[in-house]
Coordinates of C-alpha atoms and ligand atoms in Angstrom, one line a residue:
X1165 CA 13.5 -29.9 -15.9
X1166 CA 13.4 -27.6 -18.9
X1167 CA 15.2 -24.9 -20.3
X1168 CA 12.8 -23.5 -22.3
X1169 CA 11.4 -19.4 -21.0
X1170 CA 9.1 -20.0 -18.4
X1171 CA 5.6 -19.0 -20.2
X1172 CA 5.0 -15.0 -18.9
X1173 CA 7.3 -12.2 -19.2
X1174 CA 5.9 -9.3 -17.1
X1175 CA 6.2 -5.5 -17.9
X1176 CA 5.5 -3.9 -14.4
X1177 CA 4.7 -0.1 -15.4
X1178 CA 5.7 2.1 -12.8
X1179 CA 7.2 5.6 -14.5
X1180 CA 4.3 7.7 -14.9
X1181 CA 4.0 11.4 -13.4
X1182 CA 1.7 10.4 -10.6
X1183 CA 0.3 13.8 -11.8
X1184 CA -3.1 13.8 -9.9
X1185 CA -1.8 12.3 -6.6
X1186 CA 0.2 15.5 -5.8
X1187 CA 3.4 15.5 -4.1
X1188 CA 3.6 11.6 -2.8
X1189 CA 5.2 8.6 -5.5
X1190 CA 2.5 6.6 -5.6
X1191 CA 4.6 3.4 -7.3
X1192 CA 6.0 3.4 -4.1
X1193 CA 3.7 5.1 -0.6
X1194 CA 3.1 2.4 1.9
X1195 CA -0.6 0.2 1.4
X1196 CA -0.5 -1.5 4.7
X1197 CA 3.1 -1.1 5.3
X1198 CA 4.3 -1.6 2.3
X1199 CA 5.3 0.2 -1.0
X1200 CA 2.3 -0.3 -3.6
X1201 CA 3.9 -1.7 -6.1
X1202 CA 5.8 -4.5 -3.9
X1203 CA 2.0 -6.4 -3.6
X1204 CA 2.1 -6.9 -7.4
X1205 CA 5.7 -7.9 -7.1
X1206 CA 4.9 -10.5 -4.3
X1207 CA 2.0 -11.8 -6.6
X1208 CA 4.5 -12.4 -9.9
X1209 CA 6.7 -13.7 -7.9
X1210 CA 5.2 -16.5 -6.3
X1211 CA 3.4 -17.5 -9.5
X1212 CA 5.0 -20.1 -11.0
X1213 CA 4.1 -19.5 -15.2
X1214 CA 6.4 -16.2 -14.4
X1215 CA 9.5 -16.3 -15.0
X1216 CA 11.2 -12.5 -15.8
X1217 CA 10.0 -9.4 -14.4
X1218 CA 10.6 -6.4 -15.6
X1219 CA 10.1 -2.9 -13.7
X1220 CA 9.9 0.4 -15.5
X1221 CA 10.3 3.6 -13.5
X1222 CA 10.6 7.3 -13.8
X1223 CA 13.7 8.7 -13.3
X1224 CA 12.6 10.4 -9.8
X1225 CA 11.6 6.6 -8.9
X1226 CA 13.7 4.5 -10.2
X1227 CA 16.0 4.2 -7.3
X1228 CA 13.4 4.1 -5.2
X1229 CA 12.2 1.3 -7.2
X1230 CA 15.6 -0.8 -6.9
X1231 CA 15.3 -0.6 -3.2
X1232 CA 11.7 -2.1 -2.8
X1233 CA 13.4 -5.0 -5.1
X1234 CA 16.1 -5.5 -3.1
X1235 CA 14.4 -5.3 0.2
X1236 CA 11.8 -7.3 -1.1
X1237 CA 14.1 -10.3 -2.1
X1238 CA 12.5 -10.1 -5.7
X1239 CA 14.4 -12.8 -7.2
X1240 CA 12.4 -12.8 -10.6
X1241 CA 12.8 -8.9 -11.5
X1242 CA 15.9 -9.0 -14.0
X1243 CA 16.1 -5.2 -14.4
X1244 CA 14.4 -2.2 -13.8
X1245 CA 14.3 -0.1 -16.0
X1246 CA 13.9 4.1 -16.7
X1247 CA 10.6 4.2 -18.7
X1248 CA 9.2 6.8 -21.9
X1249 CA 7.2 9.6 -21.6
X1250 CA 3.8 7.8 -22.3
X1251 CA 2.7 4.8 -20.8
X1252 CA 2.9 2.4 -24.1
X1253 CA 7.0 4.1 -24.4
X1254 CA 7.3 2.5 -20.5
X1255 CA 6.0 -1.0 -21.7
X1256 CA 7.6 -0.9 -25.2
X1257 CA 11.1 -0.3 -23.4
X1258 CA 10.0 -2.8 -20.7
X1259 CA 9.1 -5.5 -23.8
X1260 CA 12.6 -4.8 -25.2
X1261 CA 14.0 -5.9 -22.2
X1262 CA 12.5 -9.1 -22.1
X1263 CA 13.2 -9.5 -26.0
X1264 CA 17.1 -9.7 -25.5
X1265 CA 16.9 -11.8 -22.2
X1266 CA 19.4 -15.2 -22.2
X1267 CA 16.6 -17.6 -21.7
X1268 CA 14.7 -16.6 -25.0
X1269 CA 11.8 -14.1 -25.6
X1270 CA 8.6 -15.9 -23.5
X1271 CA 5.4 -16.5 -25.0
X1272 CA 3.3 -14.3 -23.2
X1273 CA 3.8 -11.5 -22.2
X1274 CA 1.8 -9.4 -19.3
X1275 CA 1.3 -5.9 -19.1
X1276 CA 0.5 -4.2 -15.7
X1277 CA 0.3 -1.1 -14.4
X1278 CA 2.1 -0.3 -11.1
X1279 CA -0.7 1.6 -9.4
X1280 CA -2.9 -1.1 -8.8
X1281 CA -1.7 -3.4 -5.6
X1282 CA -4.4 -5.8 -6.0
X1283 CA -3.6 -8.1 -9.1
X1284 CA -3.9 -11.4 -7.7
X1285 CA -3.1 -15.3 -9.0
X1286 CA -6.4 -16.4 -9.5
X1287 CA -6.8 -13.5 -11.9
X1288 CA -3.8 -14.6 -13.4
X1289 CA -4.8 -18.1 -13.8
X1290 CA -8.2 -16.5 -15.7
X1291 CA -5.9 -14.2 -17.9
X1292 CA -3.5 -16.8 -19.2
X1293 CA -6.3 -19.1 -20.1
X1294 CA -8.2 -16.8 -22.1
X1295 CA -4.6 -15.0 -23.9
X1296 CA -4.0 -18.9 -24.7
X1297 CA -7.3 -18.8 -27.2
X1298 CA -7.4 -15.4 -28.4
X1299 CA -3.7 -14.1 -28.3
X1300 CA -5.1 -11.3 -26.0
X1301 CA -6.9 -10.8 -23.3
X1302 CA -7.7 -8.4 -20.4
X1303 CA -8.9 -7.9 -17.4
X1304 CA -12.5 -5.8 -17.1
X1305 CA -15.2 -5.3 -15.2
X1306 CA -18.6 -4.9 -15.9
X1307 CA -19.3 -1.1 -16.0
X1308 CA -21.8 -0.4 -13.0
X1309 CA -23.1 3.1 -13.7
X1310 CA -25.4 4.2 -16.4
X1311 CA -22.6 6.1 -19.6
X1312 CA -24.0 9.0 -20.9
X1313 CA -22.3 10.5 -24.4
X1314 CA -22.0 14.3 -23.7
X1315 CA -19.1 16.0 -26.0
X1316 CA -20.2 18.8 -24.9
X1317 CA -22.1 18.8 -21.8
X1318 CA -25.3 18.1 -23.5
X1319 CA -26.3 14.5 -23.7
X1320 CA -26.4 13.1 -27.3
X1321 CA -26.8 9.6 -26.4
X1322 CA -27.0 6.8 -23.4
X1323 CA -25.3 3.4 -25.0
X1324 CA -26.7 0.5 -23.6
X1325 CA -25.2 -0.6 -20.5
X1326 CA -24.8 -4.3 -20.7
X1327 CA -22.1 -5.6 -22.8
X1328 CA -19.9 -2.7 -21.4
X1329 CA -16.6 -3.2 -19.8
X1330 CA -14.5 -1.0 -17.6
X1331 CA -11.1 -1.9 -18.7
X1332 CA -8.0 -2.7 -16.0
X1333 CA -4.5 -4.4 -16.3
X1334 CA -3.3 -7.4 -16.1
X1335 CA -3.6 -7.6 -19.9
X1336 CA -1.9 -11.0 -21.5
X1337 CA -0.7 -11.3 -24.7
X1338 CA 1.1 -13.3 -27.1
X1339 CA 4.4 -11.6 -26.8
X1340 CA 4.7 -11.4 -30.7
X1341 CA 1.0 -10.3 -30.7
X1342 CA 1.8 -6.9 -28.7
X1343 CA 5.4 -6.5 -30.2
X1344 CA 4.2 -6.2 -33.9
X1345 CA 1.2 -3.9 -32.4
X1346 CA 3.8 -1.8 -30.8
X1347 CA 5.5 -1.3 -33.9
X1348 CA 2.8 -0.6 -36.2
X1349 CA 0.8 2.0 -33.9
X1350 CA 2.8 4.9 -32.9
X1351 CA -0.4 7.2 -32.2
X1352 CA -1.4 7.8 -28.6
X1353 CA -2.9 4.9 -27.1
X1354 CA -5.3 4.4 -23.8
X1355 CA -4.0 0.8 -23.2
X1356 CA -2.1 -1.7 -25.1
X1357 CA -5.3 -4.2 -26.0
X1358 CA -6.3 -1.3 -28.0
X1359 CA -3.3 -1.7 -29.9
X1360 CA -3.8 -5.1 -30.5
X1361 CA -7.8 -3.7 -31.5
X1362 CA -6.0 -1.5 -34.3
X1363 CA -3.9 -3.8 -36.0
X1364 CA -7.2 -6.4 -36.7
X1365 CA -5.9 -8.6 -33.5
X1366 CA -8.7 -10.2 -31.5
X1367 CA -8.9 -9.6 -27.5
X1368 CA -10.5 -11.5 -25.2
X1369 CA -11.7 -10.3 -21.7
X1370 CA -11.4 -12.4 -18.3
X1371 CA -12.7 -11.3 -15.4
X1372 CA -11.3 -8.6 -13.1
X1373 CA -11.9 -7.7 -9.7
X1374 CA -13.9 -4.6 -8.4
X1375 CA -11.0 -4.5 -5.8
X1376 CA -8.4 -4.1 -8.7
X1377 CA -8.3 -0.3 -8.5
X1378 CA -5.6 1.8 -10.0
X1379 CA -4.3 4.2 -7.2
X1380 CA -4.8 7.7 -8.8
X1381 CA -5.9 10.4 -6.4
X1382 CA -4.5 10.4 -3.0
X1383 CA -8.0 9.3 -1.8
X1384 CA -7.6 5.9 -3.9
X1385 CA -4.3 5.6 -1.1
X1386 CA -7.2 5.4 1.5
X1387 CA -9.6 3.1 -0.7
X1388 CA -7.0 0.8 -1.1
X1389 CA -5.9 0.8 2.9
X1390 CA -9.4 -0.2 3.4
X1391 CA -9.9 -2.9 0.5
X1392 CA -6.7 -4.2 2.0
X1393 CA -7.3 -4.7 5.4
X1394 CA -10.9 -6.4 4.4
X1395 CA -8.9 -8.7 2.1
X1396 CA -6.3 -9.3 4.8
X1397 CA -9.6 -10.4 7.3
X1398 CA -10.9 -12.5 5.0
X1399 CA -7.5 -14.5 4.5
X1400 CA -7.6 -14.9 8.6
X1401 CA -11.0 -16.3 8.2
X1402 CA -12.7 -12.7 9.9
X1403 CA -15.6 -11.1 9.1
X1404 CA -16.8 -14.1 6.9
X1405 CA -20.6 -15.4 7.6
X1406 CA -19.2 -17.7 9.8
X1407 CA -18.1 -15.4 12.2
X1408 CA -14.3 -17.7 12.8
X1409 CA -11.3 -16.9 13.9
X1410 CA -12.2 -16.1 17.7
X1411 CA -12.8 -12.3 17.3
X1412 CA -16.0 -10.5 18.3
X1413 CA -18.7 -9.6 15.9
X1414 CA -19.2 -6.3 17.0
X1415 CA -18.1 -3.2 15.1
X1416 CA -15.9 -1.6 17.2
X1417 CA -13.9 -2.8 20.0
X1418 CA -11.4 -0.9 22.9
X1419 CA -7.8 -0.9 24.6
X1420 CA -6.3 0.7 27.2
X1421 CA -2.7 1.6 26.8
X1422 CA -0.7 3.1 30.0
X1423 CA 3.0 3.7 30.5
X1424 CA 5.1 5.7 32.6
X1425 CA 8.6 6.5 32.5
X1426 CA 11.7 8.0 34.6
X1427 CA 13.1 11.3 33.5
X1428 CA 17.0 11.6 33.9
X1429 CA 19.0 14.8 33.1
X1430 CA 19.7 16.1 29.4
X1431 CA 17.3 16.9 26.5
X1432 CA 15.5 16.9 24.5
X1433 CA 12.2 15.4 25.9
X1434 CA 10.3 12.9 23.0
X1435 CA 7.0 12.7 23.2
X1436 CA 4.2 12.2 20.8
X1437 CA 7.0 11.8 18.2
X1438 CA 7.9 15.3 19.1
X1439 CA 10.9 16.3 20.4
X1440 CA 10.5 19.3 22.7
X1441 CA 13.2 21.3 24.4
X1442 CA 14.0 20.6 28.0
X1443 CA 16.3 19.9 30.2
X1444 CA 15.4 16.0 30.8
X1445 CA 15.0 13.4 28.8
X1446 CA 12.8 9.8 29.2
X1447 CA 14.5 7.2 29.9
X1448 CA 14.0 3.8 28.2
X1449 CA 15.1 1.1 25.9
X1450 CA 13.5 2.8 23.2
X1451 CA 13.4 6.8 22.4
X1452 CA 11.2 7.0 25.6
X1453 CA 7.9 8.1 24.1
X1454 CA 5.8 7.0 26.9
X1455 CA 2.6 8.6 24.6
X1456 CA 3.1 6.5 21.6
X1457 CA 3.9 3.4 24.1
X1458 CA 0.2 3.8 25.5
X1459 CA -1.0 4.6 22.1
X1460 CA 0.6 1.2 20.5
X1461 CA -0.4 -0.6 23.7
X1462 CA -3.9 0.3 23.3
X1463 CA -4.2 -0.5 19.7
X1464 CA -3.0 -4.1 20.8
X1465 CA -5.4 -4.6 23.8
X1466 CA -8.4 -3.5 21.6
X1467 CA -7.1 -5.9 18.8
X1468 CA -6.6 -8.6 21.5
X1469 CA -2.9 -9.0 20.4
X1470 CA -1.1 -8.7 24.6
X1471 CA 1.1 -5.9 25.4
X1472 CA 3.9 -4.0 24.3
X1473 CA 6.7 -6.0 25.9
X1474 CA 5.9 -9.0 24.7
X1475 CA 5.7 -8.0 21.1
X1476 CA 8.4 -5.8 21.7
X1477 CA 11.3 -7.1 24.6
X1478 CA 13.4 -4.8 26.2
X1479 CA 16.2 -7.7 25.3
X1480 CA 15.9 -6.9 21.6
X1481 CA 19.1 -5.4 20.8
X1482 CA 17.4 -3.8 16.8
X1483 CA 14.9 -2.1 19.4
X1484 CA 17.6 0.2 21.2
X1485 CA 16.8 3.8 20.7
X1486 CA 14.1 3.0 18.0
X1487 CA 11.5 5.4 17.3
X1488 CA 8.7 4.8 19.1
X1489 CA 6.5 5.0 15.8
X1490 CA 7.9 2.2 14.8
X1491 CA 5.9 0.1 17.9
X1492 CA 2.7 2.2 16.6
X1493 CA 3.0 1.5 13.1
X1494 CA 3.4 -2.1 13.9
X1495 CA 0.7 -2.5 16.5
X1496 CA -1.4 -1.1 14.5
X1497 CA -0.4 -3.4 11.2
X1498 CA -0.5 -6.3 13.3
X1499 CA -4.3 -5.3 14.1
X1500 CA -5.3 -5.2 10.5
X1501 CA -3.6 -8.1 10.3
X1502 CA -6.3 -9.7 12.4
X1503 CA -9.6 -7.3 10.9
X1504 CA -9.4 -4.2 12.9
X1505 CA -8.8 -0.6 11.3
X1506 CA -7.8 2.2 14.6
X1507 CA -11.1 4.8 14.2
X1508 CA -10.0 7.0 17.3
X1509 CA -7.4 7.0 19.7
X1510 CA -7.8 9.4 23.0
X1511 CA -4.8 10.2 25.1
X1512 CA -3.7 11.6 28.1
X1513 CA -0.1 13.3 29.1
X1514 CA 0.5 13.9 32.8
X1515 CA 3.1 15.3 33.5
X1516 CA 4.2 18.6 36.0
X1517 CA 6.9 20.1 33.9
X1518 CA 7.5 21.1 31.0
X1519 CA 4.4 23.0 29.9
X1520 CA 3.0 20.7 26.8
X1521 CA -0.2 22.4 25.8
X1522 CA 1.2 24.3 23.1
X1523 CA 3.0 21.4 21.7
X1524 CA -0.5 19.0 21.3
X1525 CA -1.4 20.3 17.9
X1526 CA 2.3 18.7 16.6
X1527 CA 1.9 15.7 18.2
X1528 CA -1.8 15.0 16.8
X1529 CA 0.0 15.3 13.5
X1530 CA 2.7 13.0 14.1
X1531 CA 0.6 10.5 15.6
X1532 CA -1.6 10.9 12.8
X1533 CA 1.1 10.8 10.3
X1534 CA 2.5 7.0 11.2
X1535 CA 1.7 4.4 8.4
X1536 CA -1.9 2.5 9.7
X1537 CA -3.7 5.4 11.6
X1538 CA -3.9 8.1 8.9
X1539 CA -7.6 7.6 8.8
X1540 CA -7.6 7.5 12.7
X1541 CA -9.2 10.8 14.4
X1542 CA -6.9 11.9 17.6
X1543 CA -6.5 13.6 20.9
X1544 CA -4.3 14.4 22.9
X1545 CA -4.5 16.1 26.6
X1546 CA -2.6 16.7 29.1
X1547 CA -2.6 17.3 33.0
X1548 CA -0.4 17.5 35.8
X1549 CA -0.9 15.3 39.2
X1550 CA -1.0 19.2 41.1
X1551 CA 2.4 18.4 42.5
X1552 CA 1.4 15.2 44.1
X1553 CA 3.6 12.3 44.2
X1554 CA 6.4 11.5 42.1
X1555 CA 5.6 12.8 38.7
X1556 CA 4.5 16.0 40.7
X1557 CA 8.0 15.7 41.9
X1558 CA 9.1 15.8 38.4
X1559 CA 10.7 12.5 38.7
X1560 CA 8.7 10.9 35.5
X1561 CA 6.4 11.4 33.2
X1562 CA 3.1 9.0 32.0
X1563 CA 0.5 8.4 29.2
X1564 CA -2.5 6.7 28.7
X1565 CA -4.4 6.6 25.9
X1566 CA -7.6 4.6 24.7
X1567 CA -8.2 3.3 21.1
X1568 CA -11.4 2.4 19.8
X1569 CA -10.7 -0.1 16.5
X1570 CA -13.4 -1.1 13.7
X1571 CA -14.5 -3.7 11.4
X1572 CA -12.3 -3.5 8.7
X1573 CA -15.0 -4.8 6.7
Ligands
CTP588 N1 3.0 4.8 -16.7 C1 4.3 4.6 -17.1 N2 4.9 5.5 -18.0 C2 4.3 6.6 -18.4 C3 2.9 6.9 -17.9 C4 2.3 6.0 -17.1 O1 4.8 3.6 -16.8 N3 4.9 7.4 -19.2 C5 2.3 3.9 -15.8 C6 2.0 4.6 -14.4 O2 3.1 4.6 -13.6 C7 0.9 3.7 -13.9 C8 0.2 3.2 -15.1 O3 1.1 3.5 -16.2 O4 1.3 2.7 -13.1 C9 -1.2 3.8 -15.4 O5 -1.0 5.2 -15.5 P1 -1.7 6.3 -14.7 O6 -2.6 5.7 -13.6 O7 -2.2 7.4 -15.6 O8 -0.4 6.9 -13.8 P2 0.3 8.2 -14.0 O9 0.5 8.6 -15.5 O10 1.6 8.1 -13.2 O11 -0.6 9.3 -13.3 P3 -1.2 10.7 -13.9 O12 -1.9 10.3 -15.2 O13 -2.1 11.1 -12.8 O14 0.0 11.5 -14.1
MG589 MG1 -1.3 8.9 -16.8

């Protein structure tokens, strides 16, 4: 056992605008379930050379950014922090957190930014070595396309490709290495190696990952759902040339979801995550929402997975009244879990009363809003049974629905 700081300090940068993603937080929008910058988190945290975490935030996110430490049992994220108005103000606040810590100022320190979710320990492991020689390093890839230098539209030059590197975080340094850089260059800088680059400090590149995108456009949210649930199938041992883990080859796969429920007196009616006005209601356990029942039960019989009641029981007391799109989000999590992304999802309402036709177009969003099928393409139909039997009689309404799920890779 020893006292001294455990060897990396991160600075986790999460407080920038999010200026070209619009109107969603992109430190904190769900990437398979969960806020993006919580798969960083997870990664410092279960890697042992880290000791203190720090989290920067904006002021809009910052509470935000409490919560997803809290509910993610971070235990190695001693504060987080409100961050500057450019990115090296975040990490030179976050650094001055981890300068005044109890257990002494740690010897490297790691700078990442909190838009890209897929940082992983291996990568780690490659930075720390090479920030061990050189006092810095950073993560890169080798730039793919052909740069053309065009200040003004017109090309003047075409550098030559190989030796280039498209530049990412993690970046490791020395902690005194970036502190004294921080101090000395107050100019606008791109990252913080350049910093380093200013003040005559060498930096050392490890390899990246082509996966390690930083989440900036709301399409980059989609990118990543997609790198994610590949990287989640190759952890389950899918989609590798060895074809295990018991799941069919094919690209695409289907399920059949059906449910049916009774109707009992008092609005409003919930389906499709919808609540429409009239005078019944469905019964159930749940909110009722015999559509999104048929919907998550497809999902699971096309992912193989069994059926609704056994992943959800009736005798689950968290489950009473719970929004249905909680059973859709999770079927269709569990799915990528396993290497399947929902493509399409087709669905059928019958029911006698009340009309629903005008109320499809709502639904289709709803459905289409739950975390896991924003991707998917929807419909929704409806019919009545012409009077005939008991939901003719009005005495319950069903759904069915088929899903057709893809290769996530
Ligand atoms: N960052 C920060 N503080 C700032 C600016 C940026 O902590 N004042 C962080 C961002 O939150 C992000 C990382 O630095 O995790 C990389 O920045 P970028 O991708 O440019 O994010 P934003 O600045 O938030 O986005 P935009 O430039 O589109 O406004
Ligand atoms: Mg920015």
């Amino acid at each position: 056992m020893s006292t001294v700081p455990a060897r990396i300090g991160v600075v986790l940068v999460a407080a920038g605008k999010g200026s070209r993603m619009g109107d969603v937080d992109k430190q904190t929008a769900l990437l398979g379930g969960e806020p993006v910058i919580s798969h960083s988190l997870k990664v410092f945290e279960s890697y042992e050379d880290v000791g203190a975490v720090v989290l920067v935030m904006s002021v809009d996110n910052v509470e935000a950014g409490r919560r997803v430490v809290r509910d993610g049992s971070f235990s190695k994220v001693v504060d987080v922090v409100i961050g500057g108005d450019r990115r090296q103000d975040s990490v030179k606040i976050g650094m001055n957190v981890l300068a005044t810590r109890p257990e002494g100022v740690p010897e490297f320190v790691l700078i990442h930014d909190g838009a890209r979710p897929f940082v992983d320990s291996e990568m780690l492991t490659r930075g720390l070595s090479a920030a061990q020689k050189l006092g810095a390093a950073i993560a890169a890839v080798p730039v793919i396309d052909t740069i053309k230098i065009a200040p003004h539209k017109v090309v003047t030059s075409t550098p030559e490709r190989s030796g280039m590197w498209a530049v990412q975080t993690p970046q490791i340094f020395r902690f005194d290495v970036l502190k004294i850089a921080h101090e000395i260059v107050t100019d606008d800088a791109t990252d913080d190696a350049s910093m380093v680059e200013q003040v005559g400090g060498l930096v050392g590149i490890f390899d990246g990952s082509y996966d390690n995108i930083k989440i900036t456009t709301p399409s980059d949210l989609e990118l990543a759902s997609l790198i994610l649930g590949r990287r989640k199938a190759e952890l389950n041992g899918i989609g590798g040339s060895e074809g295990t883990g018991g799941q069919a080859q094919s690209g695409s796969r289907f399920g059949i979801g059906f449910d049916g429920h009774r109707l009992a007196e008092g609005g409003p009616l919930r389906l499709g995550g919808t609540d429409i006005e009239f005078d019944h209601h469905l019964e159930g356990h749940s909110d009722g929402d015999v559509l999104l029942h048929a919907v998550a039960s497809a999902i699971l019989g096309a992912a193989g997975l069994g059926d609704l009641g056994s992943r959800f029981p009736s005798s689950d007391a968290s489950l009473v009244n719970i929004d249905s799109a909680r059973f859709v989000a999770e079927s269709a999590r569990l799915a990528g879990e396993v290497g399947w992304l929902v493509d399409h999802l087709d669905a059928t309402i019958i029911a006698q009363r009340p009309r629903l036709a005008s109320f499809v177009p709502r639904m289709v969003t709803e459905i289409g809003m739950i975390e896991g099928l924003e991707n998917a393409s929807i419909n929704v139909k409806i019919t009545s049974t012409d009077h005939a039997g008991a939901i003719g009689a009005g005495e319950g309404i069903a759904a069915q629905a088929v899903a057709t799920l893809i290769r996530a890779t």
